[in-house]
GROMACS .gro file of C-alpha atoms in nm:
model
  328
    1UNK     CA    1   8.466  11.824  10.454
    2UNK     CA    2   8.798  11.714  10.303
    3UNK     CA    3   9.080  11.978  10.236
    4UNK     CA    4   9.319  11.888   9.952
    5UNK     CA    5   9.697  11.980  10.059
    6UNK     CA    6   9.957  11.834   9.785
    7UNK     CA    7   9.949  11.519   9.549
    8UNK     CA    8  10.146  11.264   9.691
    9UNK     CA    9  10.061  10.955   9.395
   10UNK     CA   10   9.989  10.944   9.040
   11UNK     CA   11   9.935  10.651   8.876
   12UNK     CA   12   9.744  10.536   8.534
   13UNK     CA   13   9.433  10.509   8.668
   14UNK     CA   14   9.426  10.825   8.887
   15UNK     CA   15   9.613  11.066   9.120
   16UNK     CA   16   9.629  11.087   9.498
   17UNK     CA   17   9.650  11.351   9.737
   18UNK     CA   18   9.739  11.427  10.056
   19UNK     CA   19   9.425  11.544  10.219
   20UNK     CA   20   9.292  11.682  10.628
   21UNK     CA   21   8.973  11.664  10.738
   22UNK     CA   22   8.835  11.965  10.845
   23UNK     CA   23   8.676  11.847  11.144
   24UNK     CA   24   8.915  11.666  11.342
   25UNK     CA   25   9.232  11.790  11.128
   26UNK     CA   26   9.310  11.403  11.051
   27UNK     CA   27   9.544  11.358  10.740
   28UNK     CA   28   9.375  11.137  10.482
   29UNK     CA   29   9.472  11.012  10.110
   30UNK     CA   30   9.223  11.116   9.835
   31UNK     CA   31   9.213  10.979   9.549
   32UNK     CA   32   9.073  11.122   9.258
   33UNK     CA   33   8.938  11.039   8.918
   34UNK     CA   34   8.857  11.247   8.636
   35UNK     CA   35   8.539  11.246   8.503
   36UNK     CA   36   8.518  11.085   8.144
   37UNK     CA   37   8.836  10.900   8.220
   38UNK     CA   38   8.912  10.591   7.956
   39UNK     CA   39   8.905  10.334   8.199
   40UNK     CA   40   8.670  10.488   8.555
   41UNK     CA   41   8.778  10.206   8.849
   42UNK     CA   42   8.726  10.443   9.153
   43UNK     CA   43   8.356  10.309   9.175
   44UNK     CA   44   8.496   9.926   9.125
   45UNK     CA   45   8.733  10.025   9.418
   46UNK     CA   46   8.471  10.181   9.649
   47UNK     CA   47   8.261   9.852   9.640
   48UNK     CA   48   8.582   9.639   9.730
   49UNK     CA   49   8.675   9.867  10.042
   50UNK     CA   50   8.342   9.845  10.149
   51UNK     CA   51   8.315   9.506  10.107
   52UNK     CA   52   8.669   9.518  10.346
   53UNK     CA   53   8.511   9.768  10.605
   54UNK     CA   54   8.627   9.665  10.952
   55UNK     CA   55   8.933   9.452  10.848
   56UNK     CA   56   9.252   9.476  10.935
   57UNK     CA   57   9.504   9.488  10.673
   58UNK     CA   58   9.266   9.709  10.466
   59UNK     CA   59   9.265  10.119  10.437
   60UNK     CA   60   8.896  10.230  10.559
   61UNK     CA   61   8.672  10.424  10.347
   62UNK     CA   62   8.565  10.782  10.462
   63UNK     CA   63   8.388  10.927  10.200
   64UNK     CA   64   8.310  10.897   9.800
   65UNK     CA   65   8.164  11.164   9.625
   66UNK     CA   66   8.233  11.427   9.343
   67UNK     CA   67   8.402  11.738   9.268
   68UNK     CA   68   8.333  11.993   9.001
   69UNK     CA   69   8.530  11.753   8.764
   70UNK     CA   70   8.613  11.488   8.999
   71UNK     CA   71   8.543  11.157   9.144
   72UNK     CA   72   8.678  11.153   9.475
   73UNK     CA   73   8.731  10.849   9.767
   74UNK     CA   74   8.842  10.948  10.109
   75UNK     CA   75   9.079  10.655  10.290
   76UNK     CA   76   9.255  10.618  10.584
   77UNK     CA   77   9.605  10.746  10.515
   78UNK     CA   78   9.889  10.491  10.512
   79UNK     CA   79  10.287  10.457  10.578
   80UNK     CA   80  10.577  10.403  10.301
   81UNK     CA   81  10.508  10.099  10.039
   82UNK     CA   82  10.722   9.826   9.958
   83UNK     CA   83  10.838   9.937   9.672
   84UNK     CA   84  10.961  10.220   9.822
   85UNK     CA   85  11.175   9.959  10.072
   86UNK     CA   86  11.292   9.754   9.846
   87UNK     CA   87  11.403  10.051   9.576
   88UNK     CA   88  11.631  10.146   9.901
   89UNK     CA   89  11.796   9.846   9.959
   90UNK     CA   90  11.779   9.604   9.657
   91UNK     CA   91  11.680   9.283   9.840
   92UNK     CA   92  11.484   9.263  10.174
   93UNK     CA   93  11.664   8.922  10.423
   94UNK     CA   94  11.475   8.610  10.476
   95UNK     CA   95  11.343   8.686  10.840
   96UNK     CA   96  11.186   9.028  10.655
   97UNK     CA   97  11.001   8.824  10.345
   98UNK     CA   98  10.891   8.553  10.547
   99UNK     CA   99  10.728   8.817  10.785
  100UNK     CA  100  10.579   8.936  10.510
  101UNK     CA  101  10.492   8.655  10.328
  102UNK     CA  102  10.285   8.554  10.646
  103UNK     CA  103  10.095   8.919  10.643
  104UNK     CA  104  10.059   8.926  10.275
  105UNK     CA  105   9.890   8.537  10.286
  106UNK     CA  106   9.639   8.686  10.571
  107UNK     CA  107   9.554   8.997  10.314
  108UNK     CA  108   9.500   8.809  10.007
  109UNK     CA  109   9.266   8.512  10.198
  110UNK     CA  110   9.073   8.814  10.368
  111UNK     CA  111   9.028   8.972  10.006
  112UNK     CA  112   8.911   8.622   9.839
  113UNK     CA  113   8.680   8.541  10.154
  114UNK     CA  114   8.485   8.802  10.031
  115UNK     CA  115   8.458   8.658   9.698
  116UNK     CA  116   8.688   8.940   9.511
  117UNK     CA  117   9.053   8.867   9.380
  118UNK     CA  118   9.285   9.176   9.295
  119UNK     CA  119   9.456   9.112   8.990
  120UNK     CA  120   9.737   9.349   9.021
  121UNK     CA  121  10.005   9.202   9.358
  122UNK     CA  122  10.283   9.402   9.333
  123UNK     CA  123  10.539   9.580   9.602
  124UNK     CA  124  10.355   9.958   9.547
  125UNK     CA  125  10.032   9.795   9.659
  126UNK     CA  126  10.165   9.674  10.030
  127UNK     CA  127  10.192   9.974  10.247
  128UNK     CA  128  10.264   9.960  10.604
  129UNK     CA  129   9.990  10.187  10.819
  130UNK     CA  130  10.079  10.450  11.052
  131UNK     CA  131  10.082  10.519  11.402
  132UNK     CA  132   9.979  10.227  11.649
  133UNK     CA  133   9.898  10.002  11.283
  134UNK     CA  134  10.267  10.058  11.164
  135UNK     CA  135  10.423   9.700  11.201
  136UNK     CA  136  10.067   9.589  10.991
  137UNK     CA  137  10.087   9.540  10.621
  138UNK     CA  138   9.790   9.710  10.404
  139UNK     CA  139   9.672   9.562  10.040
  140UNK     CA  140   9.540   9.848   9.851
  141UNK     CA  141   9.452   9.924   9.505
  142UNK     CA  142   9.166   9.774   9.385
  143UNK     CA  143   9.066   9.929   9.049
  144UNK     CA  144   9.125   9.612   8.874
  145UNK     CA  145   8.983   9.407   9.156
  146UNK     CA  146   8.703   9.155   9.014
  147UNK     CA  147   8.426   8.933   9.199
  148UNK     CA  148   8.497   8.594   9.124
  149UNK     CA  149   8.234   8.454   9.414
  150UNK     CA  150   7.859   8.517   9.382
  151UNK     CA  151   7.619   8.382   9.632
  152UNK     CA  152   7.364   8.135   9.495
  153UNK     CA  153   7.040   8.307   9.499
  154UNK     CA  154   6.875   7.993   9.635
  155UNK     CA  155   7.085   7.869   9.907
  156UNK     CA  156   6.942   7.808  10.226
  157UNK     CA  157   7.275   7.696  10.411
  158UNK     CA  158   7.464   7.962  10.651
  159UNK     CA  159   7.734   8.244  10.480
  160UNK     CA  160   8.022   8.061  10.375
  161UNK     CA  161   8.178   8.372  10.435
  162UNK     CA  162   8.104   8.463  10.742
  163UNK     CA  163   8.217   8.133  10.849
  164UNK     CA  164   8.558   8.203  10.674
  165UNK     CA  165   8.594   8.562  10.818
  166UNK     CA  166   8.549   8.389  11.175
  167UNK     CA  167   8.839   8.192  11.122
  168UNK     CA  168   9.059   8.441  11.009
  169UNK     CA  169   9.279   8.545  11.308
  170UNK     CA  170   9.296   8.874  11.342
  171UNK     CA  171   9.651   8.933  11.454
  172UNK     CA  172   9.999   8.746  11.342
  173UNK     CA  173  10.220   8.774  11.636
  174UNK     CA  174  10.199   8.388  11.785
  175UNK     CA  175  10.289   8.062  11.631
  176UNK     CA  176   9.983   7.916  11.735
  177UNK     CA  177   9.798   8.172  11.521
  178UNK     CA  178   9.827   7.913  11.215
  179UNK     CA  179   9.575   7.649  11.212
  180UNK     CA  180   9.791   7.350  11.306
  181UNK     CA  181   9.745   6.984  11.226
  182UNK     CA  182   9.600   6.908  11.530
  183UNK     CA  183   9.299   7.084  11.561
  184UNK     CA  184   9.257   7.155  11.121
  185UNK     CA  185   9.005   6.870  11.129
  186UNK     CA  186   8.895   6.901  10.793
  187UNK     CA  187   8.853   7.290  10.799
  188UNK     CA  188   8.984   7.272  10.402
  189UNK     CA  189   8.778   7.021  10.348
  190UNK     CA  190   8.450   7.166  10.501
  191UNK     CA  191   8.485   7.544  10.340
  192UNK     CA  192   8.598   7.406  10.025
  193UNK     CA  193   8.245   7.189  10.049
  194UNK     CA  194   8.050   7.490  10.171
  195UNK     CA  195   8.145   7.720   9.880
  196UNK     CA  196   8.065   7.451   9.624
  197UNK     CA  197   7.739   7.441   9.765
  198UNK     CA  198   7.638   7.785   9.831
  199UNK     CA  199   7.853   8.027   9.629
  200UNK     CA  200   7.918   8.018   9.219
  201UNK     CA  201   8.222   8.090   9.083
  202UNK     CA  202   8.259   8.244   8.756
  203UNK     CA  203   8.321   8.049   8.462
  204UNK     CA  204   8.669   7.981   8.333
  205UNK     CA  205   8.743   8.178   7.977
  206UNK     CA  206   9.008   8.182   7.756
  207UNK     CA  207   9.129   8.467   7.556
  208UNK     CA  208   9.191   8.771   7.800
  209UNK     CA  209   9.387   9.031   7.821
  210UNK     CA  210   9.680   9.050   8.021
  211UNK     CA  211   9.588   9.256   8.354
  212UNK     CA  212   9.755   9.348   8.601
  213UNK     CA  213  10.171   9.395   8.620
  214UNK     CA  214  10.355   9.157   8.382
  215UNK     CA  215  10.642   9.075   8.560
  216UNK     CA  216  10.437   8.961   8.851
  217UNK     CA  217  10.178   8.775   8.639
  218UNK     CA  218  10.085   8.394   8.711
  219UNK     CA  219  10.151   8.215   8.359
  220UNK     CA  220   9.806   8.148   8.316
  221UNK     CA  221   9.778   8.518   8.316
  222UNK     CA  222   9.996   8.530   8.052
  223UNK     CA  223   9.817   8.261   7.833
  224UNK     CA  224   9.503   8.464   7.813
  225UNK     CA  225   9.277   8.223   8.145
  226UNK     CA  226   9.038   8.431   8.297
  227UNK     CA  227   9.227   8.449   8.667
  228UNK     CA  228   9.122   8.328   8.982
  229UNK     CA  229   9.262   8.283   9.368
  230UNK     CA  230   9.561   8.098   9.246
  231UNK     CA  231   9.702   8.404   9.008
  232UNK     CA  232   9.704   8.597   9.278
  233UNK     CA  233   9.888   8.348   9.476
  234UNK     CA  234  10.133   8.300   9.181
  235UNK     CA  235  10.214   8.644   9.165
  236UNK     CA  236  10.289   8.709   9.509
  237UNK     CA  237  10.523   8.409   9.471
  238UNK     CA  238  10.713   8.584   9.267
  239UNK     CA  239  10.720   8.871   9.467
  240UNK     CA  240  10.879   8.711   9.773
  241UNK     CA  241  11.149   8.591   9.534
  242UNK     CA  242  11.220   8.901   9.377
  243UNK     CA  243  11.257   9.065   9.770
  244UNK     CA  244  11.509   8.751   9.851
  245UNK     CA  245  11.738   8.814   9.557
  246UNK     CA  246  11.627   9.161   9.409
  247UNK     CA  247  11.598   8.999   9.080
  248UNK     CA  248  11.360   8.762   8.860
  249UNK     CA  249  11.456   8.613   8.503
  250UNK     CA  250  11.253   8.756   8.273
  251UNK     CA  251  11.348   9.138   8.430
  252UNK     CA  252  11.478   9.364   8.195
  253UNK     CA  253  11.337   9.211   7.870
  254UNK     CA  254  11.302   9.533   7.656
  255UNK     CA  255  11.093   9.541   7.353
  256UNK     CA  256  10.920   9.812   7.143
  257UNK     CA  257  10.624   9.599   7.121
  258UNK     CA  258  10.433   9.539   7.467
  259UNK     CA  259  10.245   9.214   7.362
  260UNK     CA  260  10.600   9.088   7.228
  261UNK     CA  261  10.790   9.181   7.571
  262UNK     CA  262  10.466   8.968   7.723
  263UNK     CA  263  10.507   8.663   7.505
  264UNK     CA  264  10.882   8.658   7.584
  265UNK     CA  265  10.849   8.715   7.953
  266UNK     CA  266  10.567   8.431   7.993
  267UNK     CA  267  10.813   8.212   7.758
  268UNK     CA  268  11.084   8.295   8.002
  269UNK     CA  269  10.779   8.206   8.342
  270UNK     CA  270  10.724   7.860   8.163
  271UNK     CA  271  11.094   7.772   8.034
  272UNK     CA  272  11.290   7.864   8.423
  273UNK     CA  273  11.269   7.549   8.657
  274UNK     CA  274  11.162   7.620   8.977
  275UNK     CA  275  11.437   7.496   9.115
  276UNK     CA  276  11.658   7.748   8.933
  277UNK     CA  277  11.417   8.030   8.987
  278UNK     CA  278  11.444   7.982   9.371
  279UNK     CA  279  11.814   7.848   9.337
  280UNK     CA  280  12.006   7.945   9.645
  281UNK     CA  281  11.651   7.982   9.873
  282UNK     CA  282  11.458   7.765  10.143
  283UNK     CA  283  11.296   7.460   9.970
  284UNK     CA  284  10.968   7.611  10.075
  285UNK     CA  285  10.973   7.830   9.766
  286UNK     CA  286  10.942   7.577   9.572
  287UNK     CA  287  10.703   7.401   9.757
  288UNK     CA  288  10.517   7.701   9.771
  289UNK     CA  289  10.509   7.789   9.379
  290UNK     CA  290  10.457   7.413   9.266
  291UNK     CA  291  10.131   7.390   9.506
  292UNK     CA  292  10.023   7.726   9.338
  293UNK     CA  293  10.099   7.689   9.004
  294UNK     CA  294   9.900   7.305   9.008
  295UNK     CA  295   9.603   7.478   9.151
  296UNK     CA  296   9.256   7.454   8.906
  297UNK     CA  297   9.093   7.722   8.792
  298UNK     CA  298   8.794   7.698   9.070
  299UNK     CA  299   9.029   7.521   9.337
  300UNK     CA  300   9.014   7.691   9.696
  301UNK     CA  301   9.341   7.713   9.808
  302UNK     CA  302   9.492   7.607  10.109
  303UNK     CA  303   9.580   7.933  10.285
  304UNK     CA  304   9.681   7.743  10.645
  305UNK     CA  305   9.911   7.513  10.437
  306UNK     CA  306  10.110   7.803  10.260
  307UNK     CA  307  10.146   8.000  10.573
  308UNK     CA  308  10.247   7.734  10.796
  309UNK     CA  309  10.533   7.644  10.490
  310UNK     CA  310  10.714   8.012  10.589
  311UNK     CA  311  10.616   8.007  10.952
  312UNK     CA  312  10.749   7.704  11.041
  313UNK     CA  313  11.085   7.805  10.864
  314UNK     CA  314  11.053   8.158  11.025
  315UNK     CA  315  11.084   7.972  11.350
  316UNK     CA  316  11.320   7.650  11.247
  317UNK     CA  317  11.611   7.905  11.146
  318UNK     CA  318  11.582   8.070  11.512
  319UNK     CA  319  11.396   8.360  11.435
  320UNK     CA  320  11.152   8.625  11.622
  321UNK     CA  321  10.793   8.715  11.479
  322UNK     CA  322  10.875   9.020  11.636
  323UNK     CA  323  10.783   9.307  11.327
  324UNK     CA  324  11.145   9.419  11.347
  325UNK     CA  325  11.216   9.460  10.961
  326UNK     CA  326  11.532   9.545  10.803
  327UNK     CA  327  11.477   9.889  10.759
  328UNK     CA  328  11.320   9.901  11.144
   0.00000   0.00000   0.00000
């Protein structure tokens, strides 16, 4: 049993509470959604952390059940976000973002390796975890999470996906953790081939709604394409960017009309030149957000290629994969 103590989130889609289990007086997070809710995602969430059970990066689900009024999931309770960091200091240095960028990379091909893409990157859902995981970055959040993989119901071959899981590396403390020229030997190649052949992808669509957080959205996003690995990958783009100079364009664009605000802020996305969005940063932004942004809608991306871009600067500037942060 699960003892509620004080709320400690609230967001649109639900609240979140500080919580100990009764057994082994363990502090937890609970998250809860009301029943009848306009949009329920707690369920949607559930399946995603199961999906996730056992890897590292991602909270592990305890329990989901209901209260008298209540959904309820029980997960692994986690350190301070990064949008509580970077509200401290403004702007985070470039030994801090490429860290990051490196963990964040890991998260998002562990999340798409099981065929789901989250829809929503943004600082408040990277926490750091607690206790011997603290130096580890978390993705959570997954209510507007969507499966974008299905398995072909007759394919004989071996799990694309368990093949991609075994090459995911399970800690990022070594340069040799990125798969390097040398031994790559067509590993794009060969899982890009594999999912074509055993795994469908949903179908490209125009004319959706903007999900997720606008400022953060891919452009694609913005011009109504169903989104796919490389939105994700667009968005956290932006991210790093933001943490390097605490700013984007298109922030503060104030309207009293949210699809208005949108249009202007994706106008704004299309209009800035990438070299005068990253002006003043490595030339690896750019490299990174012109390989994203020319990604098709069913391309697999090349997750070894992106992170060796910001590890190999990490380590040509002279510094330490060492999980000493700025605000360490």
């Amino acid at each position: 049993m699960y003892q509620f103590v004080k709320k400690i989130g609230n967001g649109a889609f639900g609240e979140v509470y500080l919580g100990v289990d009764q057994e082994n007086n363990e502090e937890v997070a609970i998250k809860v959604e009301s029943f009848g809710c306009k949009d329920p995602m707690l369920r949607n969430e559930a399946k995603i952390y199961s999906a996730m059970s056992g890897s590292i990066g991602f909270p592990s689900m305890k329990w989901i059940g209901e209260g008298s009024h209540y959904e309820a999931m029980v997960i692994d309770l986690l350190g301070k976000s990064l949008e509580h960091y970077i509200s401290l200091r403004g702007r985070f240095s470039l030994k801090t973002v490429l860290m990051l960028a490196d963990q964040m990379l890991v998260r998002l091909e562990q999340l798409h390796s099981k065929g789901f893409i989250h829809r929503d990157i943004k600082p408040g859902n990277f926490l750091f975890g607690s206790g011997k995981k603290s130096n580890i970055l978390h993705l959570i959040d997954f209510g507007l999470s969507y499966q974008y993989l299905r398995r072909r119901k007759r394919s004989r071959s071996s799990s694309f996906i368990k093949k991609i899981n075994s090459n995911l590396r399970p800690h990022e403390t070594s340069e040799d953790d990125c798969i390097n020229d040398k031994n790559k030997f067509d590993y794009y190649e060969r899982m890009k081939r594999e999912e074509e052949e055993n795994y469908q992808h949903i179908a490209y669509q125009e004319g959706e709604p903007l999900i997720g957080t606008a400022c953060f959205s891919s452009i694609t996003t913005h011009l109504g394409i169903r989104q796919s690995r490389r939105d994700d990958l667009e968005s956290l783009g932006y991210l790093l960017i933001s943490f390097l100079t605490g700013t984007l364009p298109w922030l503060g664009i104030s309207s009293h009309s949210r699809s208005l605000k949108n249009s202007i802020m994706a106008e704004k996305k299309i209009c800035t030149p990438l070299n005068s969005l990253c002006s003043g940063l490595p030339i690896e932004f750019v490299k990174y957000l012109n390989y994203v942004r020319s990604l098709r809608f069913k391309d697999r991306p090349d997750y070894s290629y992106l992170r060796k871009l910001f590890r190999d600067l990490l380590f040509r500037v002279g510094y330490t994969y060492d999980y000493v942060y700025d605000w360490s």
